[in-house]
Short mmCIF file of C-alpha atoms and ligand atoms in Angstrom, two decimals:
data_model
loop_
_atom_site.label_atom_id
_atom_site.label_comp_id
_atom_site.label_asym_id
_atom_site.label_seq_id
_atom_site.Cartn_x
_atom_site.Cartn_y
_atom_site.Cartn_z
CA UNK A 1 50.22 243.68 -122.92
CA UNK A 2 51.43 247.67 -121.97
CA UNK A 3 55.05 248.27 -120.32
CA UNK A 4 54.90 249.64 -116.96
CA UNK A 5 54.76 252.95 -116.63
CA UNK A 6 57.44 253.83 -113.67
CA UNK A 7 60.71 252.43 -115.84
CA UNK A 8 62.89 251.71 -112.74
CA UNK A 9 67.11 252.28 -114.02
CA UNK A 10 68.13 249.11 -114.07
CA UNK A 11 66.75 245.46 -113.14
CA UNK A 12 68.63 242.47 -111.78
CA UNK A 13 66.99 239.22 -112.34
CA UNK A 14 68.49 236.96 -109.50
CA UNK A 15 67.97 233.54 -108.13
CA UNK A 16 69.80 230.05 -108.61
CA UNK A 17 70.90 228.48 -111.34
CA UNK A 18 67.51 226.63 -113.24
CA UNK A 19 65.11 229.10 -111.07
CA UNK A 20 64.16 230.08 -114.44
CA UNK A 21 65.63 233.67 -114.94
CA UNK A 22 66.17 232.81 -118.89
CA UNK A 23 63.00 231.51 -119.09
CA UNK A 24 60.99 234.73 -117.96
CA UNK A 25 63.70 237.58 -118.73
CA UNK A 26 61.95 237.75 -122.04
CA UNK A 27 59.06 238.63 -120.91
CA UNK A 28 60.34 241.41 -118.44
CA UNK A 29 62.30 242.62 -120.99
CA UNK A 30 58.84 243.09 -123.59
CA UNK A 31 57.36 244.60 -119.97
CA UNK A 32 59.56 247.16 -119.14
CA UNK A 33 61.43 247.98 -122.35
CA UNK A 34 64.84 246.91 -120.97
CA UNK A 35 67.44 244.77 -122.73
CA UNK A 36 68.39 241.52 -121.16
CA UNK A 37 71.88 241.73 -120.79
CA UNK A 38 72.96 237.88 -119.69
CA UNK A 39 76.55 236.99 -118.11
CA UNK A 40 76.13 232.99 -118.89
CA UNK A 41 75.08 233.88 -122.66
CA UNK A 42 77.95 236.52 -123.27
CA UNK A 43 80.32 233.54 -122.03
CA UNK A 44 79.16 231.35 -124.01
CA UNK A 45 79.29 233.06 -127.18
CA UNK A 46 82.74 233.94 -126.25
CA UNK A 47 83.71 230.09 -125.38
CA UNK A 48 82.20 229.08 -129.21
CA UNK A 49 84.00 231.99 -131.02
CA UNK A 50 87.42 230.89 -129.07
CA UNK A 51 87.80 234.29 -127.67
CA UNK A 52 91.24 234.69 -125.22
CA UNK A 53 88.38 235.73 -122.42
CA UNK A 54 86.14 232.68 -123.64
CA UNK A 55 89.53 230.27 -122.90
CA UNK A 56 89.54 231.57 -119.80
CA UNK A 57 86.50 231.36 -118.48
CA UNK A 58 85.48 228.01 -120.57
CA UNK A 59 87.38 225.85 -117.52
CA UNK A 60 85.73 227.47 -114.98
CA UNK A 61 81.54 227.15 -116.46
CA UNK A 62 82.27 223.36 -117.44
CA UNK A 63 83.25 222.64 -113.57
CA UNK A 64 80.68 224.48 -112.29
CA UNK A 65 82.51 227.06 -110.93
CA UNK A 66 82.08 231.14 -111.32
CA UNK A 67 83.90 232.94 -113.29
CA UNK A 68 86.18 235.47 -111.45
CA UNK A 69 85.03 238.74 -110.83
CA UNK A 70 87.10 240.74 -112.68
CA UNK A 71 86.37 238.91 -116.23
CA UNK A 72 82.93 239.50 -115.37
CA UNK A 73 83.47 243.13 -114.24
CA UNK A 74 85.40 243.96 -117.79
CA UNK A 75 82.51 242.13 -119.83
CA UNK A 76 80.10 244.11 -118.25
CA UNK A 77 81.63 247.66 -118.22
CA UNK A 78 82.34 247.20 -122.06
CA UNK A 79 78.49 245.80 -122.82
CA UNK A 80 77.07 248.87 -120.47
CA UNK A 81 79.13 251.27 -123.08
CA UNK A 82 76.71 249.88 -125.92
CA UNK A 83 73.97 252.77 -127.22
CA UNK A 84 70.73 249.93 -126.17
CA UNK A 85 72.42 250.00 -121.91
CA UNK A 86 71.57 253.73 -121.95
CA UNK A 87 68.07 253.79 -120.42
CA UNK A 88 68.92 250.55 -117.97
CA UNK A 89 68.74 246.99 -118.69
CA UNK A 90 68.02 243.69 -117.43
CA UNK A 91 70.60 241.72 -116.06
CA UNK A 92 70.07 238.05 -115.96
CA UNK A 93 72.64 236.29 -114.05
CA UNK A 94 74.80 239.20 -112.82
CA UNK A 95 75.88 239.85 -110.37
CA UNK A 96 76.61 237.03 -108.39
CA UNK A 97 79.34 238.13 -106.00
CA UNK A 98 79.39 240.87 -103.80
CA UNK A 99 82.14 242.04 -105.66
CA UNK A 100 80.34 242.27 -108.48
CA UNK A 101 77.32 244.05 -106.43
CA UNK A 102 79.60 246.92 -105.57
CA UNK A 103 81.60 247.43 -108.56
CA UNK A 104 77.77 247.25 -110.30
CA UNK A 105 76.49 250.24 -107.94
CA UNK A 106 79.22 251.87 -109.09
CA UNK A 107 78.38 251.90 -112.77
CA UNK A 108 74.82 251.28 -113.14
CA UNK A 109 71.78 252.46 -110.69
CA UNK A 110 69.92 249.22 -109.87
CA UNK A 111 66.64 250.22 -108.96
CA UNK A 112 65.02 246.97 -109.04
CA UNK A 113 65.57 243.08 -107.79
CA UNK A 114 63.67 240.28 -108.74
CA UNK A 115 64.44 237.43 -106.73
CA UNK A 116 63.07 234.24 -107.97
CA UNK A 117 62.83 231.30 -105.44
CA UNK A 118 62.94 228.00 -106.33
CA UNK A 119 63.89 224.49 -104.00
CA UNK A 120 66.89 222.85 -104.40
CA UNK A 121 65.21 219.41 -105.03
CA UNK A 122 63.73 221.24 -108.24
CA UNK A 123 66.59 222.79 -109.91
CA UNK A 124 68.50 219.37 -110.78
CA UNK A 125 65.27 217.95 -112.98
CA UNK A 126 64.93 221.58 -114.57
CA UNK A 127 68.97 221.70 -115.79
CA UNK A 128 69.28 218.19 -116.74
CA UNK A 129 66.02 217.88 -118.72
CA UNK A 130 66.46 221.48 -120.23
CA UNK A 131 67.11 222.12 -124.08
CA UNK A 132 68.33 224.66 -126.41
CA UNK A 133 67.62 225.71 -129.91
CA UNK A 134 71.09 227.09 -131.01
CA UNK A 135 68.83 228.96 -133.74
CA UNK A 136 66.44 231.39 -131.71
CA UNK A 137 68.06 230.67 -128.43
CA UNK A 138 64.75 229.34 -127.18
CA UNK A 139 64.66 227.53 -123.94
CA UNK A 140 62.82 224.55 -123.69
CA UNK A 141 62.56 221.24 -121.22
CA UNK A 142 61.70 217.55 -122.46
CA UNK A 143 58.82 217.68 -119.85
CA UNK A 144 58.24 220.93 -118.68
CA UNK A 145 58.10 222.88 -121.82
CA UNK A 146 58.62 220.89 -125.02
CA UNK A 147 60.07 221.91 -128.15
CA UNK A 148 57.75 221.80 -131.40
CA UNK A 149 58.56 218.27 -132.80
CA UNK A 150 59.93 219.91 -136.25
CA UNK A 151 62.55 221.66 -134.38
CA UNK A 152 63.75 218.98 -131.90
CA UNK A 153 66.74 217.11 -134.10
CA UNK A 154 68.22 220.67 -133.80
CA UNK A 155 67.81 221.05 -129.92
CA UNK A 156 71.36 221.43 -127.70
CA UNK A 157 72.05 220.57 -124.29
CA UNK A 158 74.33 223.03 -122.44
CA UNK A 159 77.96 221.30 -121.54
CA UNK A 160 77.19 222.44 -117.97
CA UNK A 161 74.21 221.12 -117.46
CA UNK A 162 74.91 217.44 -116.31
CA UNK A 163 73.72 216.33 -112.66
CA UNK A 164 77.68 217.17 -111.66
CA UNK A 165 78.11 220.37 -112.79
CA UNK A 166 74.70 221.59 -111.73
CA UNK A 167 76.00 220.14 -107.90
CA UNK A 168 78.93 222.10 -108.43
CA UNK A 169 76.69 225.02 -109.56
CA UNK A 170 74.23 225.18 -106.86
CA UNK A 171 77.28 225.08 -104.06
CA UNK A 172 78.57 228.13 -105.54
CA UNK A 173 75.16 229.51 -105.52
CA UNK A 174 74.74 228.83 -102.18
CA UNK A 175 77.83 230.22 -101.26
CA UNK A 176 79.10 232.99 -103.26
CA UNK A 177 75.89 234.36 -104.58
CA UNK A 178 72.96 233.70 -102.05
CA UNK A 179 74.50 236.06 -99.25
CA UNK A 180 73.83 238.63 -102.02
CA UNK A 181 70.31 238.41 -101.36
CA UNK A 182 70.85 239.88 -97.74
CA UNK A 183 73.37 242.30 -98.87
CA UNK A 184 70.58 243.96 -101.28
CA UNK A 185 68.28 243.70 -98.16
CA UNK A 186 70.25 246.10 -96.70
CA UNK A 187 71.34 248.13 -99.77
CA UNK A 188 67.84 248.46 -100.22
CA UNK A 189 66.99 249.99 -96.43
CA UNK A 190 69.53 253.17 -97.39
CA UNK A 191 68.38 253.86 -100.99
CA UNK A 192 65.11 253.75 -103.33
CA UNK A 193 65.61 250.47 -104.44
CA UNK A 194 62.70 248.21 -104.74
CA UNK A 195 62.91 244.02 -103.96
CA UNK A 196 60.43 241.39 -105.00
CA UNK A 197 60.52 237.76 -104.26
CA UNK A 198 58.54 235.62 -106.54
CA UNK A 199 58.01 231.93 -105.99
CA UNK A 200 58.99 230.24 -109.01
CA UNK A 201 58.17 226.71 -107.89
CA UNK A 202 54.89 227.06 -110.03
CA UNK A 203 54.41 226.45 -113.99
CA UNK A 204 56.30 229.02 -116.20
CA UNK A 205 52.80 230.75 -116.63
CA UNK A 206 52.19 230.88 -113.10
CA UNK A 207 55.37 232.62 -112.63
CA UNK A 208 55.16 234.95 -115.31
CA UNK A 209 51.76 235.99 -114.27
CA UNK A 210 53.49 236.48 -110.43
CA UNK A 211 56.65 238.76 -111.83
CA UNK A 212 54.07 240.44 -114.13
CA UNK A 213 51.31 241.55 -111.08
CA UNK A 214 54.36 242.14 -108.59
CA UNK A 215 55.70 244.55 -111.36
CA UNK A 216 52.06 246.30 -112.14
CA UNK A 217 52.13 247.09 -108.19
CA UNK A 218 55.08 249.11 -108.59
P1 AP5 B 301 74.23 231.11 -116.50
O1 AP5 B 301 73.74 231.11 -118.12
O2 AP5 B 301 73.62 232.24 -115.86
O3 AP5 B 301 73.66 229.54 -115.66
P2 AP5 B 301 72.96 229.84 -114.30
O4 AP5 B 301 72.77 230.95 -113.44
O5 AP5 B 301 73.11 228.72 -113.76
O6 AP5 B 301 71.23 229.99 -114.84
P3 AP5 B 301 70.62 229.10 -115.99
O7 AP5 B 301 70.76 229.54 -117.35
O8 AP5 B 301 71.00 227.41 -115.49
O9 AP5 B 301 69.37 228.89 -115.19
P4 AP5 B 301 67.70 230.26 -115.41
O10 AP5 B 301 67.67 230.80 -114.55
O11 AP5 B 301 68.46 230.90 -116.74
O12 AP5 B 301 67.23 228.94 -115.49
P5 AP5 B 301 65.93 228.61 -117.31
O13 AP5 B 301 65.08 229.66 -117.08
O14 AP5 B 301 67.24 227.99 -118.14
O15 AP5 B 301 75.50 230.76 -115.85
C1 AP5 B 301 76.80 229.98 -116.75
C2 AP5 B 301 77.81 229.95 -115.97
O16 AP5 B 301 78.56 230.92 -116.44
C3 AP5 B 301 78.28 229.98 -114.35
O17 AP5 B 301 78.19 228.83 -114.32
C4 AP5 B 301 79.33 230.25 -114.23
O18 AP5 B 301 80.04 229.36 -114.54
C5 AP5 B 301 79.29 231.66 -115.38
N1 AP5 B 301 78.43 232.83 -114.90
C6 AP5 B 301 77.69 233.30 -115.31
N2 AP5 B 301 77.25 234.37 -114.93
C7 AP5 B 301 78.66 234.79 -114.46
C8 AP5 B 301 78.60 235.69 -112.92
N3 AP5 B 301 78.04 237.03 -113.04
N4 AP5 B 301 79.90 235.88 -112.22
C9 AP5 B 301 80.58 234.32 -112.66
N5 AP5 B 301 80.38 233.66 -113.44
C10 AP5 B 301 79.28 233.48 -113.97
O19 AP5 B 301 65.11 227.32 -116.74
C11 AP5 B 301 65.68 225.92 -116.22
C12 AP5 B 301 65.41 224.98 -117.47
O20 AP5 B 301 63.80 224.94 -116.10
C13 AP5 B 301 64.75 225.25 -118.81
O21 AP5 B 301 64.74 224.00 -119.04
C14 AP5 B 301 63.20 225.80 -118.55
O22 AP5 B 301 62.44 225.17 -119.73
C15 AP5 B 301 62.64 224.93 -117.26
N6 AP5 B 301 62.11 225.93 -116.44
C16 AP5 B 301 62.05 227.21 -116.37
N7 AP5 B 301 60.87 227.86 -115.45
C17 AP5 B 301 60.47 226.73 -115.07
C18 AP5 B 301 58.78 226.45 -114.21
N8 AP5 B 301 58.46 227.46 -113.70
N9 AP5 B 301 58.39 224.90 -114.14
C19 AP5 B 301 59.14 224.12 -114.32
N10 AP5 B 301 60.27 224.14 -115.60
C20 AP5 B 301 60.70 225.45 -115.67
#
């Protein structure tokens, strides 16, 4: 498959928890040539290595709350100094508040927002059934995307993938993150930024095809 010709500067992948952002990010990275920058993955790495940032972020993450904007903005500002970010990146799970989006607009040129929409009633099942391969970072689901049998024993479940925590994460999404879709709507009217909206409730392959076709139409 060939990369799309008109490369946007940076891309924001936006959607509720469990929408399939991480699942689709690899394919979008391939299509656009932009490296994936996932704040969730960066925070989990910091927690794993018990850094001071990780210690601070851990309690928010395990409670299903957003980590404070100042921590996230510092994390992203540092990441954007790395050489692979110079041609723009694919942000996955960032920005998540209007304050983060405003800061981002000062340090990067976002020319495309991909919004994946999934109804709340699908989210809990997706997240509670998610399993991760710690060796490859691959994302699986016990029913919707089962892992090959030979790696099943090494799969892990994220600490924040419990039913209670998912409900807190959904609340945080509705209260603090969803208003950003309107903010980006207003922002895009004043700039050349494009927004594409994709129905994320189909199968993984259907969603990937819908994104690819929208990207091809840009
Ligand atoms: P983060 O890691 O970003 O979690 P999230 O946004 O809650 O998103 P998820 O990773 O849960 O879901 P996803 O959309 O990537 O779905 P996935 O592809 O895995 O953040 C974790 C925490 O870190 C936050 O709660 C917060 O505390 C903190 N944080 C991170 N960024 C922050 C920020 N910017 N500001 C403040 N705090 C921040 O898919 C889910 C499951 O569904 C998988 O099992 C998958 O196989 C399955 N699946 C995917 N697509 C489909 C499909 N089409 N059909 C059926 N199943 C599917």
